[in-house]
Coordinates of C-alpha atoms in Angstrom, one line a residue:
M16 CA 0.0 0.0 0.0
L17 CA 1.2 3.5 -0.8
G18 CA 0.4 6.8 1.0
N19 CA -3.2 7.0 2.1
G20 CA -4.0 3.4 1.5
V21 CA -3.2 3.5 -2.2
K22 CA -2.1 0.2 -3.7
K23 CA 1.1 0.0 -5.7
G24 CA 0.4 0.1 -9.4
G25 CA -3.1 1.5 -9.1
F26 CA -2.6 4.9 -10.7
P27 CA -1.9 6.7 -12.8
H28 CA -3.1 4.8 -15.9
K29 CA -2.8 5.8 -19.5
V30 CA -5.9 6.7 -21.5
K31 CA -6.7 7.1 -25.1
K32 CA -8.7 9.7 -26.9
G33 CA -12.4 8.9 -27.7
T34 CA -15.6 8.0 -26.0
I35 CA -16.1 5.3 -23.3
H36 CA -18.7 2.7 -24.1
L37 CA -19.4 0.2 -21.4
P38 CA -21.4 -2.9 -22.2
V39 CA -23.3 -3.5 -19.1
Y40 CA -26.8 -4.0 -17.6
E41 CA -29.0 -6.2 -19.7
S42 CA -27.2 -5.4 -23.0
Q43 CA -27.6 -1.7 -22.5
D44 CA -24.5 0.5 -23.3
L45 CA -23.3 2.9 -20.6
K46 CA -21.4 5.9 -22.1
L47 CA -19.0 7.9 -20.0
T48 CA -16.9 10.8 -21.3
F49 CA -13.9 12.3 -19.4
R50 CA -13.3 15.8 -20.7
T51 CA -10.4 18.0 -19.6
Q52 CA -10.9 21.7 -19.6
G53 CA -7.9 23.2 -21.3
D54 CA -5.7 25.7 -19.5
L55 CA -7.7 25.3 -16.3
D56 CA -6.7 21.6 -16.0
Q57 CA -3.1 22.4 -17.0
R58 CA -2.8 25.0 -14.2
I59 CA -4.7 23.1 -11.5
H60 CA -4.3 19.4 -12.2
G61 CA -1.1 19.4 -14.3
I62 CA -3.0 17.8 -17.2
C63 CA -1.9 18.9 -20.6
S64 CA -4.7 19.3 -23.1
A65 CA -3.4 19.5 -26.6
E66 CA -6.8 20.2 -28.1
G67 CA -8.0 23.0 -25.9
G68 CA -11.2 23.2 -23.9
R69 CA -13.1 20.2 -25.4
H70 CA -10.3 17.6 -25.2
K71 CA -11.4 14.2 -24.1
W72 CA -9.6 11.5 -22.2
S73 CA -11.1 8.1 -22.5
K74 CA -10.6 4.4 -22.4
K75 CA -12.8 1.4 -23.2
Y76 CA -13.9 -0.6 -20.2
A77 CA -16.0 -3.8 -19.9
F78 CA -17.6 -3.4 -16.5
S79 CA -19.4 -6.4 -15.2
S80 CA -23.0 -6.2 -14.2
Q81 CA -23.5 -4.6 -10.7
N82 CA -26.7 -6.5 -10.0
G83 CA -27.2 -7.1 -6.3
K84 CA -25.3 -4.0 -5.3
V85 CA -26.9 -1.2 -3.4
A86 CA -25.9 2.5 -3.8
I87 CA -27.0 5.7 -2.1
V88 CA -26.5 9.0 -4.0
T89 CA -27.1 12.2 -2.1
G90 CA -28.5 15.0 -4.2
G91 CA -29.4 12.5 -6.8
A92 CA -32.6 14.2 -8.0
K93 CA -30.8 16.5 -10.5
G94 CA -27.5 17.6 -12.0
I95 CA -24.4 15.5 -11.4
G96 CA -26.2 13.4 -8.8
C97 CA -29.0 12.5 -11.1
S98 CA -26.6 11.5 -13.8
T99 CA -24.6 9.4 -11.3
A100 CA -27.8 7.7 -10.1
K101 CA -28.9 7.0 -13.6
Q102 CA -25.6 5.4 -14.7
L103 CA -25.4 3.2 -11.6
S104 CA -29.0 2.1 -12.2
R105 CA -28.1 1.3 -15.8
L106 CA -25.4 -1.0 -14.4
G107 CA -28.0 -2.8 -12.4
M108 CA -27.6 -1.4 -9.0
H109 CA -30.4 -0.8 -6.5
V110 CA -30.1 3.0 -6.2
I111 CA -31.5 5.1 -3.4
I112 CA -31.7 8.8 -4.1
A113 CA -31.3 10.9 -0.9
G114 CA -32.6 14.4 -1.2
N115 CA -34.6 17.2 0.5
N116 CA -37.2 17.7 -2.2
E117 CA -39.7 14.8 -2.4
A118 CA -41.4 15.9 -5.6
E119 CA -38.1 16.3 -7.5
G120 CA -36.8 13.0 -6.1
N121 CA -39.8 11.0 -7.2
E122 CA -39.7 12.6 -10.7
A123 CA -36.1 11.6 -10.9
V124 CA -36.9 8.1 -9.9
T125 CA -39.5 7.8 -12.6
R126 CA -37.2 9.1 -15.3
I127 CA -34.3 6.9 -14.3
Q128 CA -36.6 3.8 -14.1
Q129 CA -37.9 4.6 -17.6
D130 CA -34.4 5.3 -19.0
T131 CA -32.7 2.3 -17.6
Q132 CA -35.5 -0.3 -17.3
N133 CA -34.4 -0.9 -13.8
E134 CA -37.2 -0.7 -11.2
K135 CA -34.9 -0.8 -8.2
V136 CA -34.6 3.0 -7.9
E137 CA -36.2 4.8 -5.0
F138 CA -36.2 8.1 -3.1
L139 CA -35.7 8.6 0.6
Y140 CA -36.0 12.0 2.2
C141 CA -32.8 13.4 3.7
D142 CA -32.0 17.0 4.5
L143 CA -28.3 17.3 4.9
A144 CA -28.7 20.6 6.6
S145 CA -30.4 18.9 9.5
M146 CA -28.7 16.3 11.7
K147 CA -32.1 15.1 12.9
S148 CA -33.1 14.4 9.3
I149 CA -29.8 12.6 8.6
R150 CA -30.3 10.4 11.5
Q151 CA -33.9 9.7 10.5
F152 CA -32.7 8.8 7.0
V153 CA -30.2 6.3 8.3
Q154 CA -33.0 4.8 10.5
N155 CA -35.3 4.5 7.5
F156 CA -32.5 3.0 5.3
T157 CA -31.4 0.5 8.0
A158 CA -35.0 -0.6 8.4
K159 CA -34.9 -1.9 4.8
N160 CA -32.3 -4.5 5.9
L161 CA -30.2 -3.8 2.8
C162 CA -26.5 -3.9 2.3
L163 CA -24.7 -0.8 1.2
H164 CA -21.9 -1.2 -1.3
V165 CA -21.6 2.4 -2.7
L166 CA -22.1 5.7 -1.0
V167 CA -21.8 8.8 -3.2
N168 CA -21.6 12.0 -1.1
N169 CA -22.7 14.3 -3.9
A170 CA -25.1 16.9 -2.6
G171 CA -24.1 20.5 -2.0
V172 CA -24.7 24.2 -2.2
M173 CA -22.4 26.8 -3.7
L174 CA -22.0 30.6 -3.2
V175 CA -25.2 30.9 -1.2
P176 CA -26.0 34.0 0.9
E177 CA -25.0 33.8 4.5
R178 CA -27.4 31.5 6.3
K179 CA -27.5 28.7 8.8
T180 CA -28.4 25.0 8.9
A181 CA -31.1 23.7 11.2
D182 CA -28.3 23.1 13.7
G183 CA -26.8 26.6 13.5
F184 CA -23.8 25.9 11.2
E185 CA -22.8 28.0 8.2
E186 CA -24.6 26.3 5.3
H187 CA -21.6 25.5 3.1
F188 CA -19.8 23.9 6.0
G189 CA -22.8 22.4 7.6
L190 CA -24.5 20.9 4.5
N191 CA -21.6 20.2 2.1
Y192 CA -19.2 18.9 4.7
L193 CA -20.6 18.2 8.2
G194 CA -23.8 16.6 6.9
H195 CA -21.9 14.1 4.8
F196 CA -19.4 13.6 7.7
L197 CA -22.3 12.5 9.9
L198 CA -24.1 10.5 7.2
T199 CA -21.0 8.6 6.3
N200 CA -20.1 7.7 9.9
L201 CA -23.7 6.6 10.6
L202 CA -23.6 4.3 7.5
L203 CA -20.2 2.9 8.2
K204 CA -21.4 -0.1 10.2
T205 CA -23.6 -1.2 7.3
M206 CA -20.8 -0.6 4.8
K207 CA -18.3 -2.6 6.8
K208 CA -20.7 -5.5 6.9
S209 CA -21.3 -5.2 3.1
G210 CA -17.7 -5.1 1.9
T211 CA -15.7 -8.2 1.3
E212 CA -12.1 -8.9 0.6
N213 CA -12.7 -9.2 -3.1
L214 CA -15.5 -6.7 -3.3
N215 CA -14.9 -3.7 -1.1
A216 CA -17.7 -1.2 -0.3
R217 CA -16.8 2.2 -1.7
I218 CA -17.3 5.7 -0.4
I219 CA -17.1 8.4 -3.1
T220 CA -17.1 12.1 -1.9
V221 CA -17.5 14.8 -4.5
S222 CA -15.1 17.7 -3.9
S223 CA -14.1 20.5 -6.3
A224 CA -11.0 22.1 -7.7
T225 CA -12.0 25.1 -5.5
H226 CA -10.5 23.2 -2.6
Y227 CA -7.1 24.2 -3.9
V228 CA -7.7 27.7 -2.7
G229 CA -9.6 26.7 0.5
E230 CA -8.4 27.4 4.0
L231 CA -9.5 25.8 7.3
N232 CA -10.1 28.4 9.9
F233 CA -10.4 26.4 13.1
D234 CA -11.1 29.6 15.1
D235 CA -14.1 30.3 12.8
L236 CA -15.3 27.2 10.9
N237 CA -18.7 28.8 10.7
S238 CA -17.4 31.9 9.0
S239 CA -19.2 34.0 11.6
Y240 CA -16.7 36.9 11.7
C241 CA -16.2 37.6 8.0
Y242 CA -18.5 35.8 5.7
S243 CA -17.4 35.1 2.1
P244 CA -19.4 32.8 -0.1
H245 CA -16.3 31.8 -2.1
G246 CA -14.2 31.3 1.0
A247 CA -16.9 29.2 2.8
Y248 CA -17.5 27.1 -0.3
A249 CA -13.8 26.5 -0.8
Q250 CA -13.4 25.6 2.9
S251 CA -16.1 23.0 2.7
K252 CA -14.6 21.3 -0.3
L253 CA -11.1 21.2 1.3
A254 CA -12.7 19.7 4.4
L255 CA -14.2 16.9 2.3
V256 CA -10.9 16.0 0.8
M257 CA -9.2 15.9 4.3
F258 CA -12.1 13.9 5.7
T259 CA -11.7 11.4 2.9
Y260 CA -8.0 10.9 3.6
C261 CA -8.4 10.6 7.4
L262 CA -11.3 8.2 6.9
Q263 CA -9.3 6.0 4.6
R264 CA -6.4 5.8 7.0
Q265 CA -8.8 4.7 9.8
L266 CA -10.4 2.1 7.5
S267 CA -7.0 0.7 6.5
E268 CA -5.7 0.6 10.1
D269 CA -8.9 -1.3 11.1
G270 CA -8.6 -3.8 8.2
C271 CA -12.0 -2.9 6.9
Y272 CA -13.1 -3.9 3.4
V273 CA -14.3 -0.3 2.7
T274 CA -12.4 2.3 0.6
A275 CA -12.9 6.1 0.5
N276 CA -11.9 8.3 -2.4
A277 CA -12.6 12.0 -3.3
V278 CA -13.5 13.0 -6.8
D279 CA -13.5 16.3 -8.7
P280 CA -16.3 16.5 -11.4
G281 CA -14.8 19.6 -13.1
V282 CA -16.7 22.7 -14.1
V283 CA -20.2 21.4 -14.8
N284 CA -23.3 23.1 -16.2
T285 CA -25.7 22.7 -13.3
D286 CA -28.1 24.7 -11.1
L287 CA -25.3 25.3 -8.6
Y288 CA -24.4 28.5 -10.4
R289 CA -27.8 30.1 -9.7
N290 CA -26.3 32.1 -6.9
V291 CA -23.6 33.6 -9.0
C292 CA -24.0 37.3 -9.7
W293 CA -26.0 38.1 -12.9
P294 CA -22.9 39.1 -15.0
G295 CA -21.4 35.7 -14.1
R296 CA -24.6 33.9 -15.0
L297 CA -24.7 35.7 -18.4
V298 CA -21.1 34.6 -19.1
K299 CA -22.0 31.1 -18.1
W300 CA -25.0 31.1 -20.4
L301 CA -22.9 32.3 -23.3
T302 CA -20.0 30.0 -22.8
A303 CA -21.3 26.8 -21.1
W304 CA -21.4 24.8 -24.3
L305 CA -17.7 25.4 -24.9
F306 CA -16.1 25.4 -21.4
F307 CA -18.5 23.6 -19.1
K308 CA -19.0 19.9 -18.8
T309 CA -22.5 18.3 -19.1
P310 CA -23.9 16.6 -16.0
D311 CA -23.1 13.2 -17.5
E312 CA -19.5 14.3 -18.1
G313 CA -19.3 15.6 -14.6
A314 CA -20.7 12.4 -13.2
A315 CA -18.2 10.2 -15.1
T316 CA -15.5 10.2 -12.4
S317 CA -18.0 9.4 -9.6
V318 CA -19.4 6.5 -11.6
Y319 CA -15.8 5.3 -12.4
A320 CA -14.8 5.5 -8.8
S321 CA -17.9 3.5 -7.9
V322 CA -17.4 0.5 -10.1
A323 CA -13.9 0.5 -11.8
P324 CA -12.3 -2.9 -11.1
E325 CA -8.8 -1.3 -11.1
L326 CA -9.9 0.7 -8.1
E327 CA -10.7 -2.4 -6.1
G328 CA -9.2 -2.1 -2.7
I329 CA -7.7 1.3 -3.5
G330 CA -8.6 4.3 -1.3
G331 CA -7.2 7.7 -0.3
C332 CA -7.2 9.0 -3.8
Y333 CA -8.2 12.3 -5.3
L334 CA -9.6 11.5 -8.8
Y335 CA -10.2 13.8 -11.7
S336 CA -11.2 12.6 -15.2
G337 CA -10.6 9.0 -14.2
Q338 CA -7.0 9.7 -13.0
K339 CA -5.4 10.0 -9.7
T340 CA -4.5 13.6 -9.2
K341 CA -2.5 15.5 -6.5
S342 CA -4.8 17.5 -4.2
A343 CA -3.9 20.6 -2.3
D344 CA -0.7 20.3 -0.2
V345 CA -2.5 21.1 3.0
S346 CA -5.0 18.3 2.4
Y347 CA -2.2 15.8 3.2
N348 CA -1.4 17.2 6.6
E349 CA -2.4 14.4 9.0
E350 CA -2.3 16.6 12.0
L351 CA -4.9 19.0 10.5
Q352 CA -6.9 16.0 9.3
R353 CA -7.2 14.6 12.8
K354 CA -8.0 18.1 14.2
L355 CA -10.8 18.5 11.7
W356 CA -12.1 15.1 12.5
N357 CA -12.1 15.7 16.2
E358 CA -13.9 19.0 15.8
S359 CA -16.4 17.4 13.4
C360 CA -17.2 14.7 15.9
K361 CA -18.0 17.3 18.6
M362 CA -20.2 19.2 16.2
A363 CA -22.0 16.1 15.0
G364 CA -22.3 14.6 18.4
I365 CA -20.7 11.3 17.6
P366 CA -17.8 9.4 19.3
D367 CA -14.3 10.4 18.2
S368 CA -12.5 7.4 16.6
A369 CA -9.6 9.2 14.9

């Protein structure tokens, strides 16, 4: 094992240009496209894109059917989450969409069932801005007596005005990070029972390239003194990466058959940008077709991390466009990881196991 629980030889792997076609669930083809985003990728991820903004990295895979597996996707009613849920459903998984809008969730379930011909798709209410709701969701899921093989921590808010969660936390930190921290910890018992030596359970947490400019202010994690939407969002995404690394280290030390990886979907054309100032929204509207990924493209790495056989038993990675990528230097600081974990346990009201 290397670094944060990464197996030798796992990454990086070489990829060829084209489109990914994956023959999967009941003769249906699953299509994933990894697209780099030109100069942005070269500056942030060190990926050179010879063909500019719409360059595509890809490789053909033959994923086996995922029938019998159970997945939870938070924020799975729309955007990247919905695309992720759809692709996992197409692979044959029993997919549970966790979200805070029942109407949108049920509509997504119907669409996915029709698109994939997989009836094992359902919605369960979960408001990640409320710890009470998260605990109720876990109770409702546990009552189904299902295994849990894949957890995709996808839901989030971006650049919202200053406001608090039901528990009094700044919303970016409370929903994006702390909600998923609590949810993951409450589901770990089930995931540990579900994973096996040859088929590990997988935790995939969606971060963002914004984490590279994020800072953790332990004196003011709630951004109470000086609120900046950009700063609060970046902090939440950095916290998610550090949480992933700390979690993987614990899982490896405990010998659990569960892995944890963080993924970066890239710049994706979704409703998350609705809180951007109107000039920014105008620029997005004019340029999205060229510079922004589609939700399906944004979901590609989440799906890849959920099922790729070459990632079996590999955790502690930061993945972008199907490749292991270096995250921010500060994210590897184990002392800060443990400090964040300890503070998060206090905030969430759960035992500290770091």
